[in-house]
Amino acid sequence: MRRDLILGTAGHIDHGKTALIRALTGIDCDRLPEEKARGITIDIGFARLTLDDFDLGIVDVPGHERFIRNMLAGAAGVDLALLVVAADDSVMPQTREHLELLQILRVQHGLIAITKCDLVSAERLERVEAEVRKLVAGTFLAKAPIIRTSVVTGQGLEELRAAIVAVCQRVGPRPIGEWFRLWIDRVFVLQGHGTVVTGTVESGSVGVGESLALLPAGGVYRIRGLQRHDQPVDRVSRGMRAAINLAGLPREAVYRGCMLATPDLVTPSTVLSVELTAYAPLRHRQPVHVHLGTAEGLAVLALLDAPELRPRAVGLAQLLCRDPLAAVWDDPLVVRDSSDQHTLGGGRVLQTGLGSLRRRHTQPVQLLRRLGEAEPSERIAALAGLAGPAGISATECVARAGVNPSELDTLMQRLQSDGRVLRLTVAGRSAWFDPQTIHSLEERILQLFTEAHAQAPTATHLPRRVLQSLTLRYPAELVQAVVDRLVAAGRLLASGPLLAVAGVSPSLTEAQARWLAQIETTYRDAGCSPPALPDLAQTLRVPLQSISELVHLAVNRGVLVPINAELYWHRDNLEPIKRLVAERLAAAGPEGLTVAQIRDLLSTTRKYAVPLCEYFDRIGLTRRVGDVRLMGRTP
Ligand SMILES: Nc1nc2c(ncn2[C@@H]2O[C@H](COP(=O)(O)OP(=O)(O)O)[C@@H](O)[C@H]2O)c(=O)[nH]1
Ligand SMILES: [Mg+2]
């Protein structure tokens, strides 16, 4: 079966990388006029090599120290590296630097070519080869084949081809990946076609007619055409170089460092939480230059383990970036000094979009560490823990926890049944939470209501504003969802808009109980002329405050019915007059009844008849048309 892999060159300037690729493929990767004029590689160049079953996309990178950013852009997505060392020069600074960068980028396969063998003696060659062996000891190239070549004599070229095939065979079969991602390395406009971008497909596959999100900008564009090695194709997939023509994409909206991805999966962020290995001493709050895929940007380094990270030490850190980056869990990244001259460290992305952390935030820092683990369910649980009250959506786990979309449902269900995440519908959307977050919110809610019950001993139910203080820490929709959950579990009791803690009943003093009984009797005896609260307070010789609390309690018990803000009716007196009014309305037909007629019917006064009629309108018993009441919708 044919396999698509990417081979990247590496090595010091003038060591013969471009010449060797030309000798292997016939393609000159130095395509820029300036490259031709100066005879050096400035930007990455591309070639194709078909060997055996392997279709290799070749990325030839510049060796000059000033163009390390271009080397890094080219190295994104490389499957195997060809490290080139010139026999006359031997190991030079960028030989070391490129090797270090390949290691940081986790390139795992490769081979070594010693070039310009026509220029040196056999002894010299032996020495160079020994130096190279020493250089690569302990790296992924420790056991790599070393091939002696010359493009002048043609020495070693056949051997090199065979060695490349052997290395390709060792690159284990890799899953294509379920979703598409490509770092853009070039952009150009093709007359009559519009904007075309190129890059190495990192993961997944995509076809003509499908749409991709452009990040960090965020637009979604349809693929109008695809090319591979200058030939139109229907699809491209992981391990291929691809040129993508996107419909309606303005040239100026896109640049090297943008990413194309399956829509709705990646959210760019300015805060990258990372696991970092120091290559030079790293200080807290140090300004740095970050390279991620083909993207780069300025950031401030915040160390989360200690104020300093010594060379070779591994630690957790956050990169507080000036501009958002489209990073994904486990993406390798390189950290260089702020002027981009020296490599300071390398690592991988653990989390994106988290707020900035401090060293003393021990719990989130531990969760961050757990995001580094191999087990996807472990990572989802850690992600939910880090998200706190914000919760996570299932699709978020794809980019942020490295979970395959096809495995999401099973994983979420298993985590849920193990009690490691908790699912809630918040504002109509499914979200997953750390159970601890929800349980402590539940306890807070119950506690606030219990406290409020203690403050208002006569109240059976309480308004939701009791929970107002929670909205500082929790989204209002989440509080609502957790209240619903408590109601569903029977731990809170709902009565219309009011809530009560199950099992808490009003605690009345002896006097209050007596007053309550007197209030209820007074209202029942008052018939259709119930008292106003201040009058009641006076007759019963009870403070007005207590009267209104107890009237509220009577309302909550359903004994009194509020007619308006000041007027209450005993339920025993209300039902008969509702029936009476309904009967008389039915008899009156379209003529209706005036307020005066209703007043006389109930043998009361206008003072009561007007609010009663308005109450009847509200509950739908009557309907006001001009000066008369007609039968309402719910007679
Ligand atoms: N004699 C000799 N010269 C070589 C060989 N390979 C490359 N060169 C020369 O070395 C110089 C740098 O080569 P180039 O491929 O541009 O180096 P790069 O910077 O690593 O891409 C050019 O002048 C080449 O002609 C070789 O095998 N033998
Ligand atoms: Mg070159």
XYZ file of C-alpha atoms and ligand atoms in Angstrom:
664
model
C 0.000 0.000 0.000
C 1.131 3.509 -0.817
C 1.974 5.739 2.092
C 2.320 9.477 2.335
C 5.056 10.841 4.551
C 6.857 14.143 4.990
C 10.633 14.341 5.008
C 12.250 17.501 6.326
C 15.866 18.556 5.903
C 17.965 19.930 8.740
C 21.505 21.206 9.134
C 23.880 24.150 8.984
C 23.870 26.651 6.132
C 25.857 25.695 3.019
C 26.151 22.070 4.072
C 24.449 20.944 0.870
C 20.824 20.302 1.902
C 19.278 21.928 -1.147
C 21.866 20.408 -3.487
C 21.205 16.941 -2.085
C 17.430 17.288 -2.532
C 18.039 18.471 -6.094
C 20.235 15.448 -6.735
C 17.551 13.125 -5.346
C 14.523 14.704 -6.986
C 15.677 17.005 -9.763
C 13.775 19.800 -8.027
C 15.448 23.041 -6.969
C 13.867 24.075 -3.685
C 15.466 27.519 -3.806
C 12.636 29.118 -5.719
C 12.860 32.784 -4.621
C 14.839 35.170 -6.885
C 16.776 36.325 -3.823
C 17.671 32.715 -3.019
C 18.957 32.247 -6.546
C 20.944 35.488 -6.443
C 22.524 34.845 -3.036
C 22.825 31.090 -3.395
C 21.256 30.461 0.010
C 17.949 29.099 1.186
C 15.878 31.769 2.912
C 12.460 30.193 3.060
C 11.220 26.633 3.013
C 11.070 24.902 -0.350
C 9.193 21.820 -1.471
C 9.863 18.753 -3.572
C 8.424 15.314 -4.140
C 10.143 11.973 -4.076
C 8.528 8.656 -4.850
C 10.506 5.710 -3.535
C 9.113 2.210 -3.405
C 5.706 2.398 -1.707
C 6.374 5.809 -0.284
C 5.202 9.109 -1.620
C 7.360 11.643 0.147
C 6.637 15.327 0.413
C 9.985 17.006 1.016
C 10.357 20.225 2.960
C 13.776 21.802 2.509
C 14.534 24.274 5.277
C 17.062 27.122 5.495
C 20.130 26.582 7.662
C 20.998 30.199 8.357
C 20.534 31.155 12.010
C 18.520 34.216 10.971
C 15.897 32.006 9.360
C 15.251 29.610 12.250
C 11.601 30.731 12.246
C 11.314 29.443 8.668
C 13.050 26.216 9.635
C 10.512 25.748 12.429
C 7.607 26.484 10.109
C 8.947 23.825 7.754
C 9.505 21.286 10.490
C 5.839 21.329 11.542
C 4.347 17.985 10.627
C 7.584 16.283 9.555
C 7.610 12.464 9.845
C 11.303 11.914 9.233
C 14.293 14.205 9.233
C 17.346 14.186 6.994
C 20.176 15.747 8.976
C 22.861 17.035 6.648
C 26.480 17.586 7.755
C 29.169 18.736 5.299
C 32.350 16.684 5.416
C 34.587 19.751 5.116
C 32.818 21.676 7.902
C 31.600 18.912 10.229
C 29.208 19.730 13.092
C 28.377 23.459 13.199
C 26.064 25.622 15.377
C 22.909 25.124 13.311
C 23.588 21.389 13.077
C 23.178 21.316 16.859
C 20.357 23.817 16.938
C 18.304 22.045 14.261
C 18.795 18.714 15.982
C 17.616 20.222 19.252
C 14.555 21.723 17.582
C 13.665 18.430 15.886
C 13.793 16.784 19.296
C 11.531 19.421 20.799
C 9.125 18.935 17.910
C 9.157 15.216 18.758
C 10.370 14.066 15.358
C 11.141 10.390 15.960
C 12.666 9.081 12.775
C 15.414 10.142 10.482
C 18.810 9.609 8.903
C 22.058 11.465 8.429
C 23.865 12.417 5.218
C 27.482 13.492 5.269
C 27.774 15.653 2.157
C 30.666 16.946 0.044
C 32.640 13.734 0.568
C 34.492 14.538 -2.678
C 36.256 17.395 -0.848
C 37.936 15.527 2.024
C 40.267 12.681 2.823
C 39.193 9.291 4.140
C 40.686 10.048 7.561
C 38.848 13.331 7.750
C 35.613 11.496 6.881
C 36.174 9.064 9.741
C 36.637 11.961 12.151
C 33.518 13.764 10.919
C 31.466 10.615 11.189
C 32.673 10.119 14.782
C 31.741 13.722 15.609
C 28.297 13.221 14.149
C 27.786 10.002 16.114
C 28.738 11.808 19.269
C 26.355 14.653 18.469
C 23.333 12.421 17.943
C 23.991 10.085 20.888
C 20.926 9.951 23.108
C 18.675 11.490 20.456
C 16.192 9.926 18.032
C 19.061 9.756 15.540
C 21.347 7.725 17.831
C 20.966 4.593 15.695
C 20.188 6.322 12.410
C 22.092 5.349 9.263
C 24.892 7.716 8.243
C 25.328 7.915 4.480
C 28.386 9.466 2.849
C 27.389 11.424 -0.244
C 28.613 13.782 -2.914
C 26.407 15.453 -5.478
C 29.515 16.078 -7.557
C 30.501 12.423 -7.933
C 27.094 10.933 -7.251
C 28.538 8.951 -4.366
C 26.058 7.475 -1.920
C 22.881 8.688 -3.645
C 21.549 5.174 -4.289
C 22.483 4.168 -0.775
C 20.699 7.264 0.540
C 17.518 6.345 -1.363
C 17.603 2.844 0.085
C 18.210 4.214 3.583
C 15.254 6.603 3.240
C 13.007 3.669 2.300
C 14.256 1.697 5.295
C 13.511 4.590 7.651
C 10.064 5.120 6.079
C 9.294 1.484 6.777
C 10.140 2.057 10.416
C 7.718 4.996 10.709
C 4.875 3.049 12.276
C 1.478 3.113 10.622
C -0.303 6.149 11.976
C -4.030 6.752 12.070
C -5.038 9.479 9.657
C -6.933 11.232 12.433
C -10.624 11.973 12.582
C -10.527 15.703 12.090
C -8.618 17.933 9.759
C -5.826 20.252 10.739
C -3.200 22.023 8.668
C -0.764 24.798 9.531
C -0.531 27.238 6.653
C 3.025 27.870 5.428
C 2.429 29.737 2.174
C -0.253 31.969 0.696
C -0.575 33.164 -2.867
C -3.182 34.322 -5.339
C -3.780 32.294 -8.472
C -5.179 34.378 -11.335
C -8.814 33.423 -11.871
C -8.942 31.165 -8.807
C -8.373 33.421 -5.829
C -6.450 32.720 -2.668
C -4.491 29.485 -2.344
C -2.779 28.318 0.837
C -0.338 25.467 1.282
C 0.746 23.373 4.209
C 1.389 19.893 5.537
C -1.772 18.031 6.547
C -1.234 17.328 10.253
C -4.310 15.237 10.779
C -7.467 14.018 9.091
C -8.529 14.419 5.510
C -10.636 16.859 3.567
C -12.290 17.006 0.144
C -13.308 19.578 -2.429
C -16.626 21.186 -1.478
C -16.111 20.777 2.259
C -15.584 23.772 4.516
C -12.775 24.621 6.920
C -12.378 27.166 9.690
C -9.526 29.664 9.366
C -7.911 30.313 12.724
C -7.270 32.406 14.716
C -9.433 34.751 12.605
C -12.432 32.420 12.719
C -14.153 32.536 9.299
C -15.334 29.340 7.588
C -14.458 28.855 3.899
C -15.439 26.304 1.303
C -12.744 24.392 -0.538
C -12.992 25.174 -4.222
C -9.983 23.188 -5.333
C -7.194 20.962 -4.008
C -3.768 20.243 -5.415
C -1.032 17.918 -4.457
C 2.400 18.273 -6.061
C 0.833 20.603 -8.634
C -1.831 18.056 -9.632
C -5.546 18.546 -8.919
C -6.931 15.940 -6.485
C -10.316 15.334 -4.794
C -8.998 14.758 -1.300
C -5.869 15.287 0.755
C -5.017 13.589 4.014
C -2.459 13.384 6.800
C 1.149 13.291 5.706
C 0.530 15.080 2.415
C 1.590 18.478 1.236
C -1.542 20.259 0.061
C -2.472 23.413 -1.810
C -5.987 24.533 -0.964
C -8.024 27.056 -2.936
C -10.600 28.590 -0.614
C -13.695 30.338 -1.947
C -14.115 33.963 -0.939
C -10.986 34.111 1.193
C -9.346 37.552 0.860
C -5.564 37.350 0.405
C -4.918 39.786 3.227
C -6.964 37.747 5.725
C -4.480 34.891 5.743
C -0.773 34.483 6.475
C 1.813 31.876 7.491
C 0.896 30.742 10.988
C -2.850 30.560 10.391
C -4.469 27.187 10.786
C -7.184 25.440 8.819
C -9.300 23.038 10.831
C -12.612 21.214 10.845
C -15.052 23.944 11.969
C -16.212 24.348 15.580
C -13.445 22.341 17.223
C -10.572 24.737 17.888
C -10.861 27.929 19.926
C -7.812 30.202 19.713
C -6.490 31.474 22.998
C -3.907 33.870 24.394
C -3.169 31.677 27.419
C -1.393 28.398 26.735
C -0.710 26.169 29.706
C 2.286 24.015 28.859
C 4.720 21.400 30.051
C 8.154 22.807 29.380
C 11.676 21.421 29.329
C 14.289 24.106 29.872
C 17.273 24.212 27.513
C 18.562 27.391 29.152
C 17.725 28.894 32.560
C 14.116 30.102 32.502
C 12.837 32.869 34.756
C 9.313 33.650 35.882
C 7.764 36.556 33.911
C 10.477 36.334 31.240
C 9.434 37.679 27.823
C 9.768 34.963 25.169
C 9.112 34.157 21.536
C 6.834 31.162 20.977
C 6.810 28.915 17.896
C 3.802 26.647 17.473
C 3.235 24.887 14.170
C 3.973 27.523 11.553
C 2.802 30.244 13.947
C 4.954 32.401 16.159
C 4.351 35.186 18.610
C 5.470 37.067 21.671
C 4.523 35.929 25.131
C 5.344 36.279 28.786
C 6.390 33.088 30.506
C 4.738 32.351 33.853
C 6.341 29.453 35.718
C 3.951 27.390 37.843
C 6.331 25.126 39.798
C 9.172 27.369 40.919
C 10.418 30.897 40.199
C 13.144 29.411 38.007
C 13.628 26.401 35.774
C 17.190 25.130 35.352
C 18.431 23.565 32.112
C 17.065 20.012 31.615
C 14.399 20.550 34.285
C 10.791 19.982 33.311
C 8.050 22.196 34.701
C 4.567 23.517 34.171
C 4.167 27.013 32.812
C 1.776 29.347 31.130
C 2.532 31.372 28.059
C 0.581 34.604 28.193
C 0.594 35.444 24.503
C 0.182 38.856 22.968
C -2.033 37.457 20.194
C -4.318 34.419 20.203
C -2.876 31.118 18.951
C -4.850 28.148 17.636
C -3.235 25.555 19.879
C -4.486 22.040 20.488
C -3.752 19.622 23.318
C -0.307 17.997 22.984
C 0.913 20.361 20.252
C 4.698 20.651 20.461
C 6.065 24.153 20.845
C 9.418 25.876 21.006
C 10.207 28.766 23.311
C 13.001 31.138 22.248
C 14.281 34.393 23.689
C 12.300 37.529 22.900
C 14.575 38.458 20.000
C 14.237 34.889 18.632
C 18.013 34.208 18.716
C 18.334 31.310 21.161
C 16.232 28.327 22.011
C 15.287 28.449 25.684
C 13.005 25.484 25.962
C 10.504 23.210 24.374
C 7.418 21.385 25.369
C 3.821 20.692 24.636
C 0.449 22.295 25.111
C -1.628 20.899 27.983
C -4.502 23.329 28.062
C -5.713 26.438 26.286
C -8.119 29.137 27.331
C -7.544 28.801 31.047
C -7.311 31.984 33.089
C -3.852 32.875 34.288
C -2.759 30.798 37.254
C -0.415 31.488 40.151
C 2.014 29.107 41.760
C -0.098 29.079 44.933
C -3.134 27.797 42.980
C -2.157 24.256 43.840
C -5.384 22.543 42.807
C -5.558 23.803 39.217
C -1.829 23.217 38.830
C -2.343 19.576 39.812
C -5.237 19.253 37.385
C -3.007 20.693 34.692
C -0.463 17.981 35.427
C -3.203 15.364 35.006
C -3.928 16.756 31.553
C -0.540 15.426 30.575
C -1.673 11.842 31.127
C -2.084 9.192 28.491
C -5.596 8.112 29.380
C -8.201 10.263 27.561
C -10.857 9.846 30.268
C -8.358 11.104 32.846
C -7.814 14.167 30.698
C -11.533 14.877 30.304
C -12.012 14.688 34.083
C -9.073 17.065 34.588
C -10.441 19.408 31.927
C -13.830 19.493 33.683
C -12.080 20.176 36.986
C -10.168 23.082 35.464
C -13.298 24.494 33.818
C -15.064 24.718 37.211
C -18.447 26.445 37.029
C -18.000 27.101 33.283
C -18.228 23.358 32.568
C -17.126 21.788 29.305
C -18.949 20.765 26.178
C -18.286 17.389 24.586
C -16.871 18.896 21.384
C -14.461 20.982 23.422
C -12.773 17.751 24.530
C -11.683 17.008 20.959
C -9.124 19.813 20.710
C -8.598 20.445 24.424
C -8.150 16.864 25.604
C -7.110 15.128 22.396
C -10.191 12.900 22.228
C -11.361 11.397 18.952
C -14.856 12.642 18.051
C -16.038 9.044 17.502
C -15.056 8.091 21.070
C -16.639 11.088 22.780
C -20.074 9.634 23.554
C -18.788 6.397 25.060
C -16.145 8.178 27.113
C -18.559 10.795 28.457
C -21.094 8.149 29.379
C -18.540 6.034 31.156
C -17.166 9.014 33.064
C -20.685 9.992 34.029
C -21.651 6.561 35.295
C -18.380 6.417 37.245
C -19.369 9.712 38.863
C -16.311 11.494 37.498
C -18.246 14.086 35.538
C -21.766 15.346 35.997
C -24.012 16.306 33.121
C -26.374 19.260 33.363
C -28.503 21.159 30.884
C -27.542 24.781 31.272
C -29.406 27.392 29.242
C -30.683 24.642 26.954
C -27.232 23.142 26.258
C -25.596 19.979 27.578
C -22.513 20.624 29.652
C -20.271 18.445 31.796
C -18.986 19.487 35.187
C -16.649 18.336 37.854
C -19.060 16.705 40.391
C -17.323 18.531 43.232
C -18.134 21.898 41.673
C -21.837 21.039 41.452
C -22.031 19.458 44.886
C -20.466 22.436 46.577
C -22.821 24.747 44.675
C -25.767 22.621 45.854
C -24.580 22.923 49.428
C -24.184 26.690 49.052
C -27.724 27.005 47.705
C -29.241 24.924 50.512
C -27.195 26.824 53.066
C -28.357 30.216 51.776
C -31.990 29.105 51.906
C -31.560 27.624 55.369
C -30.072 30.905 56.554
C -32.925 32.820 54.960
C -35.461 30.524 56.625
C -33.849 31.336 59.971
C -34.150 35.049 59.211
C -37.827 34.758 58.343
C -39.238 32.106 60.673
C -42.795 32.655 59.504
C -42.047 32.152 55.805
C -42.653 28.745 54.242
C -41.155 29.674 50.883
C -38.581 32.245 49.903
C -37.793 34.231 46.772
C -34.832 33.276 44.567
C -33.052 36.539 45.277
C -31.784 34.714 48.375
C -29.219 33.305 45.911
C -28.085 36.662 44.571
C -24.652 36.519 46.218
C -23.848 33.356 44.218
C -23.879 35.135 40.865
C -20.497 36.649 41.674
C -18.898 33.211 41.383
C -21.350 31.205 39.311
C -23.132 31.927 36.027
C -26.826 32.654 36.716
C -27.869 29.894 34.263
C -25.819 27.352 36.185
C -27.385 28.400 39.513
C -30.781 28.003 37.852
C -29.867 24.527 36.549
C -28.604 23.404 39.947
C -31.754 24.752 41.662
C -33.808 22.694 39.168
C -31.665 19.683 40.014
C -32.306 20.196 43.743
C -36.049 20.556 43.082
C -36.023 17.387 40.968
C -34.227 15.570 43.798
C -36.830 16.823 46.291
C -34.239 18.719 48.319
C -35.790 22.079 47.439
C -39.548 22.564 47.159
C -40.890 24.943 44.558
C -44.082 26.910 44.929
C -44.487 29.139 41.915
C -41.431 31.379 41.872
C -40.709 30.668 45.542
C -38.515 27.954 47.002
C -38.159 26.202 50.313
C -35.711 23.722 51.782
C -37.424 20.374 52.157
C -38.140 19.534 55.764
C -37.891 23.108 57.025
C -41.272 24.350 58.237
C -42.008 27.760 59.702
C -41.332 27.929 63.373
C -43.862 30.144 65.145
C -43.769 31.398 68.700
C -46.863 30.778 70.790
C -47.930 34.391 70.294
C -47.379 34.190 66.520
C -49.465 31.023 66.314
C -52.269 32.744 68.234
C -52.082 35.828 66.014
C -52.112 33.709 62.886
C -55.289 31.992 64.023
C -56.854 35.380 64.818
C -55.865 36.757 61.429
C -57.402 33.813 59.594
C -60.624 34.070 61.627
C -60.846 37.830 61.100
C -60.552 37.438 57.345
C -63.085 34.639 57.218
C -65.590 36.619 59.285
C -65.061 39.764 57.227
C -66.748 38.191 54.202
C -66.523 40.568 51.255
C -65.173 43.462 53.313
C -61.745 42.264 54.469
C -59.624 44.613 56.610
C -56.589 46.571 55.508
C -53.356 45.436 57.216
C -52.861 48.571 59.384
C -56.460 48.275 60.667
C -55.903 44.628 61.434
C -52.711 45.495 63.343
C -54.670 47.978 65.393
C -57.609 45.697 66.179
C -55.395 42.767 67.128
C -52.810 45.000 68.842
C -49.991 43.335 66.977
C -47.070 45.195 65.312
C -47.702 45.796 61.590
C -44.427 44.011 60.681
C -45.603 40.794 62.369
C -49.026 41.122 60.783
C -47.577 41.310 57.282
C -45.231 38.334 57.906
C -48.102 36.243 59.189
C -50.391 37.306 56.347
C -47.613 36.162 53.987
C -47.500 32.841 55.758
C -51.273 32.508 55.421
C -50.889 33.271 51.718
C -48.182 30.590 51.370
C -50.437 28.109 53.133
C -53.182 28.997 50.650
C -55.572 30.295 53.305
C -55.438 33.906 52.149
C -55.415 34.989 48.519
C -53.731 38.259 47.547
C -56.155 40.392 45.518
C -53.717 43.272 45.131
C -50.699 44.545 47.093
C -52.816 45.576 50.101
C -55.903 43.451 49.928
C -56.329 39.773 50.880
C -59.361 37.509 50.755
C -60.068 34.392 52.748
C -60.204 31.464 50.309
C -63.533 30.290 51.839
C -65.084 33.631 50.914
C -63.574 33.843 47.468
C -64.796 30.618 45.887
C -68.550 31.350 46.353
C -68.303 34.841 44.870
C -66.300 33.567 41.903
C -69.092 31.068 41.212
C -71.732 33.754 41.684
C -70.019 36.173 39.304
C -69.498 33.402 36.737
C -73.173 32.443 36.810
C -74.343 36.014 36.510
C -71.916 36.717 33.658
C -73.204 33.699 31.783
C -76.721 35.019 32.189
C -75.753 38.549 31.143
C -74.285 37.333 27.852
C -72.767 39.986 25.578
C -74.266 42.830 27.640
C -71.820 42.002 30.439
C -71.832 43.439 33.919
C -70.625 46.832 35.134
C -68.501 47.242 38.278
C -71.596 48.725 39.990
C -73.669 45.629 39.136
C -70.937 43.327 40.482
C -70.681 45.509 43.607
C -74.414 45.102 44.256
C -74.295 41.404 43.446
C -71.636 40.908 46.140
C -73.237 43.382 48.550
C -70.004 45.204 48.955
C -68.639 48.651 48.218
C -66.770 50.126 45.279
C -63.580 50.096 47.385
C -63.588 46.274 47.160
C -65.449 45.783 43.901
C -62.821 47.549 41.724
C -59.779 45.528 42.916
C -61.860 42.336 42.848
C -62.852 42.921 39.221
C -59.201 43.554 38.319
C -58.260 40.333 40.113
C -60.986 38.470 38.178
C -59.534 39.905 34.945
C -56.081 38.689 35.953
C -57.124 35.139 36.714
C -59.182 35.008 33.507
C -62.590 34.794 35.133
C -63.627 38.067 33.504
C -62.534 40.145 30.583
C -62.874 43.903 30.497
C -64.412 45.497 27.408
C -64.908 49.263 27.822
C -66.965 49.735 30.989
C -68.290 46.218 31.287
C -66.949 42.775 32.211
C -67.639 39.827 29.962
C -67.041 36.132 30.560
C -63.291 35.459 30.669
C -61.355 32.674 28.990
C -61.419 30.390 32.056
C -64.894 30.739 33.512
N 31.915 19.748 -3.829
C 30.672 19.644 -3.430
N 29.984 20.754 -3.259
C 28.690 20.639 -2.821
C 28.121 19.385 -2.575
N 26.842 19.584 -2.140
C 26.638 20.915 -2.151
N 27.753 21.555 -2.562
C 27.873 23.005 -2.690
O 27.749 23.613 -1.410
C 27.092 24.862 -1.521
C 25.889 24.928 -0.618
O 24.916 23.997 -1.046
P 23.420 24.155 -0.693
O 22.723 22.934 -1.157
O 22.868 25.449 -1.153
O 23.519 24.177 0.893
P 22.358 24.381 1.939
O 22.508 25.757 2.482
O 22.579 23.362 3.002
O 21.037 24.171 1.234
C 26.718 25.026 -2.996
O 27.649 25.854 -3.610
C 26.794 23.622 -3.536
O 27.119 23.569 -4.899
C 28.904 18.211 -2.767
O 28.490 17.065 -2.564
N 30.178 18.414 -3.188
Mg 19.441 25.265 1.194
